mmCIF file with all atom_site columns, C-alpha atoms in Angstrom:
data_model
loop_
_atom_site.group_PDB
_atom_site.id
_atom_site.type_symbol
_atom_site.label_atom_id
_atom_site.label_alt_id
_atom_site.label_comp_id
_atom_site.label_asym_id
_atom_site.label_entity_id
_atom_site.label_seq_id
_atom_site.pdbx_PDB_ins_code
_atom_site.Cartn_x
_atom_site.Cartn_y
_atom_site.Cartn_z
_atom_site.occupancy
_atom_site.B_iso_or_equiv
_atom_site.pdbx_formal_charge
_atom_site.auth_seq_id
_atom_site.auth_comp_id
_atom_site.auth_asym_id
_atom_site.auth_atom_id
_atom_site.pdbx_PDB_model_num
ATOM 1  C CA . MET G 1 1  ? 3.948   10.251  -4.114  1.00 93.00 ? 485 MET G CA 1
ATOM 2  C CA . ASN G 1 2  ? 0.274   9.718   -3.309  1.00 96.00 ? 486 ASN G CA 1
ATOM 3  C CA . ILE G 1 3  ? -1.593  6.667   -2.048  1.00 98.00 ? 487 ILE G CA 1
ATOM 4  C CA . PHE G 1 4  ? -5.091  5.898   -3.330  1.00 97.00 ? 488 PHE G CA 1
ATOM 5  C CA . ILE G 1 5  ? -7.251  3.122   -1.817  1.00 97.00 ? 489 ILE G CA 1
ATOM 6  C CA . ASP G 1 6  ? -10.601 2.269   -3.394  1.00 96.00 ? 490 ASP G CA 1
ATOM 7  C CA . SER G 1 7  ? -13.618 1.523   -1.197  1.00 96.00 ? 491 SER G CA 1
ATOM 8  C CA . GLN G 1 8  ? -13.594 -2.238  -1.862  1.00 96.00 ? 492 GLN G CA 1
ATOM 9  C CA . ALA G 1 9  ? -9.900  -2.479  -0.960  1.00 96.00 ? 493 ALA G CA 1
ATOM 10 C CA . LEU G 1 10 ? -10.566 -0.468  2.204   1.00 96.00 ? 494 LEU G CA 1
ATOM 11 C CA . SER G 1 11 ? -13.314 -2.941  3.163   1.00 95.00 ? 495 SER G CA 1
ATOM 12 C CA . TRP G 1 12 ? -10.878 -5.833  2.556   1.00 95.00 ? 496 TRP G CA 1
ATOM 13 C CA . PHE G 1 13 ? -8.285  -4.237  4.855   1.00 94.00 ? 497 PHE G CA 1
ATOM 14 C CA . LYS G 1 14 ? -10.883 -3.714  7.582   1.00 94.00 ? 498 LYS G CA 1
ATOM 15 C CA . GLN G 1 15 ? -12.019 -7.334  7.424   1.00 94.00 ? 499 GLN G CA 1
ATOM 16 C CA . GLU G 1 16 ? -8.834  -9.284  6.658   1.00 92.00 ? 500 GLU G CA 1
ATOM 17 C CA . VAL G 1 17 ? -6.220  -7.148  8.429   1.00 92.00 ? 501 VAL G CA 1
ATOM 18 C CA . GLU G 1 18 ? -8.707  -6.186  11.156  1.00 94.00 ? 502 GLU G CA 1
ATOM 19 C CA . ILE G 1 19 ? -7.807  -2.509  11.067  1.00 94.00 ? 503 ILE G CA 1
ATOM 20 C CA . GLN G 1 20 ? -9.856  0.111   12.825  1.00 92.00 ? 504 GLN G CA 1
ATOM 21 C CA . SER G 1 21 ? -9.959  3.867   12.937  1.00 94.00 ? 505 SER G CA 1
ATOM 22 C CA . GLY G 1 22 ? -6.772  5.243   14.500  1.00 96.00 ? 506 GLY G CA 1
ATOM 23 C CA . GLU G 1 23 ? -4.565  2.386   13.248  1.00 96.00 ? 507 GLU G CA 1
ATOM 24 C CA . PHE G 1 24 ? -1.857  2.292   10.560  1.00 97.00 ? 508 PHE G CA 1
ATOM 25 C CA . VAL G 1 25 ? -1.089  0.111   7.538   1.00 96.00 ? 509 VAL G CA 1
ATOM 26 C CA . ARG G 1 26 ? 2.442   0.247   6.156   1.00 97.00 ? 510 ARG G CA 1
ATOM 27 C CA . PHE G 1 27 ? 3.305   -0.656  2.569   1.00 96.00 ? 511 PHE G CA 1
ATOM 28 C CA . PHE G 1 28 ? 6.914   -1.825  2.473   1.00 94.00 ? 512 PHE G CA 1
ATOM 29 C CA . VAL G 1 29 ? 9.425   -3.064  -0.076  1.00 91.00 ? 513 VAL G CA 1
ATOM 30 C CA . ARG G 1 30 ? 10.372  -6.705  0.179   1.00 85.00 ? 514 ARG G CA 1
ATOM 31 C CA . TYR G 1 31 ? 12.926  -8.739  -1.696  1.00 72.00 ? 515 TYR G CA 1
ATOM 32 C CA . GLY G 1 32 ? 11.243  -11.418 -3.774  1.00 64.00 ? 516 GLY G CA 1
ATOM 33 C CA . GLY G 1 33 ? 8.479   -11.558 -6.293  1.00 62.00 ? 517 GLY G CA 1
ATOM 34 C CA . SER G 1 34 ? 8.324   -8.828  -8.882  1.00 63.00 ? 518 SER G CA 1
ATOM 35 C CA . SER G 1 35 ? 6.476   -5.675  -9.731  1.00 69.00 ? 519 SER G CA 1
ATOM 36 C CA . PRO G 1 36 ? 6.004   -3.591  -12.876 1.00 63.00 ? 520 PRO G CA 1
ATOM 37 C CA . LEU G 1 37 ? 8.624   -1.200  -11.472 1.00 64.00 ? 521 LEU G CA 1
ATOM 38 C CA . HIS G 1 38 ? 11.356  -3.574  -10.241 1.00 60.00 ? 522 HIS G CA 1
ATOM 39 C CA . ASP G 1 39 ? 12.239  -7.184  -10.891 1.00 66.00 ? 523 ASP G CA 1
ATOM 40 C CA . SER G 1 40 ? 12.970  -9.188  -7.709  1.00 72.00 ? 524 SER G CA 1
ATOM 41 C CA . PHE G 1 41 ? 11.161  -6.676  -5.460  1.00 77.00 ? 525 PHE G CA 1
ATOM 42 C CA . SER G 1 42 ? 7.497   -6.494  -4.518  1.00 81.00 ? 526 SER G CA 1
ATOM 43 C CA . LEU G 1 43 ? 5.225   -4.670  -2.123  1.00 90.00 ? 527 LEU G CA 1
ATOM 44 C CA . GLY G 1 44 ? 4.187   -6.089  1.241   1.00 90.00 ? 528 GLY G CA 1
ATOM 45 C CA . LEU G 1 45 ? 1.975   -4.715  3.974   1.00 93.00 ? 529 LEU G CA 1
ATOM 46 C CA . THR G 1 46 ? 1.901   -4.798  7.727   1.00 94.00 ? 530 THR G CA 1
ATOM 47 C CA . LYS G 1 47 ? -0.052  -3.201  10.530  1.00 95.00 ? 531 LYS G CA 1
ATOM 48 C CA . GLU G 1 48 ? 2.375   -0.973  12.428  1.00 95.00 ? 532 GLU G CA 1
ATOM 49 C CA . GLU G 1 49 ? 2.993   2.618   13.467  1.00 95.00 ? 533 GLU G CA 1
ATOM 50 C CA . PRO G 1 50 ? 5.210   4.837   11.316  1.00 96.00 ? 534 PRO G CA 1
ATOM 51 C CA . ILE G 1 51 ? 8.773   5.881   12.145  1.00 96.00 ? 535 ILE G CA 1
ATOM 52 C CA . GLU G 1 52 ? 9.679   8.266   9.288   1.00 97.00 ? 536 GLU G CA 1
ATOM 53 C CA . VAL G 1 53 ? 6.734   8.763   6.936   1.00 97.00 ? 537 VAL G CA 1
ATOM 54 C CA . GLY G 1 54 ? 7.551   9.327   3.278   1.00 97.00 ? 538 GLY G CA 1
ATOM 55 C CA . ALA G 1 55 ? 3.944   9.351   2.053   1.00 97.00 ? 539 ALA G CA 1
ATOM 56 C CA . LYS G 1 56 ? 0.597   8.816   3.752   1.00 97.00 ? 540 LYS G CA 1
ATOM 57 C CA . GLN G 1 57 ? -3.126  9.012   3.194   1.00 97.00 ? 541 GLN G CA 1
ATOM 58 C CA . GLU G 1 58 ? -5.988  8.551   5.623   1.00 97.00 ? 542 GLU G CA 1
ATOM 59 C CA . TYR G 1 59 ? -9.194  6.697   4.751   1.00 96.00 ? 543 TYR G CA 1
ATOM 60 C CA . ASP G 1 60 ? -12.010 6.345   7.262   1.00 95.00 ? 544 ASP G CA 1
ATOM 61 C CA . GLY G 1 61 ? -9.616  7.030   10.150  1.00 96.00 ? 545 GLY G CA 1
ATOM 62 C CA . VAL G 1 62 ? -7.015  4.479   8.973   1.00 96.00 ? 546 VAL G CA 1
ATOM 63 C CA . THR G 1 63 ? -3.626  5.835   7.891   1.00 97.00 ? 547 THR G CA 1
ATOM 64 C CA . PHE G 1 64 ? -1.929  4.054   4.997   1.00 97.00 ? 548 PHE G CA 1
ATOM 65 C CA . PHE G 1 65 ? 1.734   4.967   4.623   1.00 98.00 ? 549 PHE G CA 1
ATOM 66 C CA . VAL G 1 66 ? 5.144   4.287   3.126   1.00 97.00 ? 550 VAL G CA 1
ATOM 67 C CA . GLU G 1 67 ? 8.320   4.921   5.086   1.00 97.00 ? 551 GLU G CA 1
ATOM 68 C CA . GLN G 1 68 ? 10.824  7.406   3.683   1.00 97.00 ? 552 GLN G CA 1
ATOM 69 C CA . LYS G 1 69 ? 13.393  4.620   3.149   1.00 95.00 ? 553 LYS G CA 1
ATOM 70 C CA . ASP G 1 70 ? 10.999  2.771   0.785   1.00 94.00 ? 554 ASP G CA 1
ATOM 71 C CA . LEU G 1 71 ? 10.106  5.674   -1.519  1.00 95.00 ? 555 LEU G CA 1
ATOM 72 C CA . TRP G 1 72 ? 12.807  4.631   -4.029  1.00 90.00 ? 556 TRP G CA 1
ATOM 73 C CA . PHE G 1 73 ? 10.672  1.643   -4.990  1.00 88.00 ? 557 PHE G CA 1
ATOM 74 C CA . PHE G 1 74 ? 7.894   3.841   -6.413  1.00 90.00 ? 558 PHE G CA 1
ATOM 75 C CA . ASP G 1 75 ? 10.225  5.718   -8.773  1.00 86.00 ? 559 ASP G CA 1
ATOM 76 C CA . GLY G 1 76 ? 7.975   8.794   -8.820  1.00 90.00 ? 560 GLY G CA 1
ATOM 77 C CA . HIS G 1 77 ? 4.750   6.791   -9.241  1.00 93.00 ? 561 HIS G CA 1
ATOM 78 C CA . ASP G 1 78 ? 1.581   7.014   -7.153  1.00 96.00 ? 562 ASP G CA 1
ATOM 79 C CA . LEU G 1 79 ? 0.274   3.825   -5.540  1.00 96.00 ? 563 LEU G CA 1
ATOM 80 C CA . HIS G 1 80 ? -3.294  2.815   -6.416  1.00 97.00 ? 564 HIS G CA 1
ATOM 81 C CA . VAL G 1 81 ? -4.776  -0.068  -4.408  1.00 96.00 ? 565 VAL G CA 1
ATOM 82 C CA . HIS G 1 82 ? -7.816  -1.888  -5.793  1.00 96.00 ? 566 HIS G CA 1
ATOM 83 C CA . TYR G 1 83 ? -9.604  -5.039  -4.688  1.00 96.00 ? 567 TYR G CA 1
ATOM 84 C CA . ASN G 1 84 ? -9.212  -8.070  -6.960  1.00 95.00 ? 568 ASN G CA 1
ATOM 85 C CA . GLU G 1 85 ? -12.408 -10.118 -6.588  1.00 93.00 ? 569 GLU G CA 1
ATOM 86 C CA . LYS G 1 86 ? -11.012 -13.249 -8.276  1.00 95.00 ? 570 LYS G CA 1
ATOM 87 C CA . LEU G 1 87 ? -7.997  -13.439 -5.964  1.00 93.00 ? 571 LEU G CA 1
ATOM 88 C CA . ASP G 1 88 ? -9.802  -11.927 -2.940  1.00 92.00 ? 572 ASP G CA 1
ATOM 89 C CA . GLU G 1 89 ? -6.866  -9.642  -2.197  1.00 91.00 ? 573 GLU G CA 1
ATOM 90 C CA . PRO G 1 90 ? -5.588  -6.150  -2.904  1.00 93.00 ? 574 PRO G CA 1
ATOM 91 C CA . GLU G 1 91 ? -4.029  -5.373  -6.253  1.00 92.00 ? 575 GLU G CA 1
ATOM 92 C CA . TYR G 1 92 ? -1.447  -2.644  -6.727  1.00 93.00 ? 576 TYR G CA 1
ATOM 93 C CA . THR G 1 93 ? -1.006  -0.383  -9.730  1.00 92.00 ? 577 THR G CA 1
ATOM 94 C CA . TYR G 1 94 ? 1.621   2.288   -10.114 1.00 93.00 ? 578 TYR G CA 1
ATOM 95 C CA . VAL G 1 95 ? 0.675   5.476   -11.950 1.00 93.00 ? 579 VAL G CA 1
ATOM 96 C CA . LYS G 1 96 ? 3.112   8.212   -12.944 1.00 92.00 ? 580 LYS G CA 1
ATOM 97 C CA . PRO G 1 97 ? 1.419   11.589  -12.290 1.00 87.00 ? 581 PRO G CA 1
ATOM 98 C CA . GLU G 1 98 ? 1.303   13.901  -15.281 1.00 82.00 ? 582 GLU G CA 1
#
């Protein structure tokens, strides 16, 4: 699994989550909401250090990651994070690599 963050989403994280180089953003599975992959589960985020990394990617010194225990949620898909201007928040898409 790979994590892709576009430049506008990265700017949003820096401003809204107040992340800086050397810090970590975790994407985690939460019960509630829905996603294209699983009904009743959605993706959340928090600023915290990893315990057991399942996937990670660094952008501008910031490490975005998913813990090993949450990889099931992605069902073999990559996570693409884009900025949604209308909602002023990140938007997640899940892409199955070919």
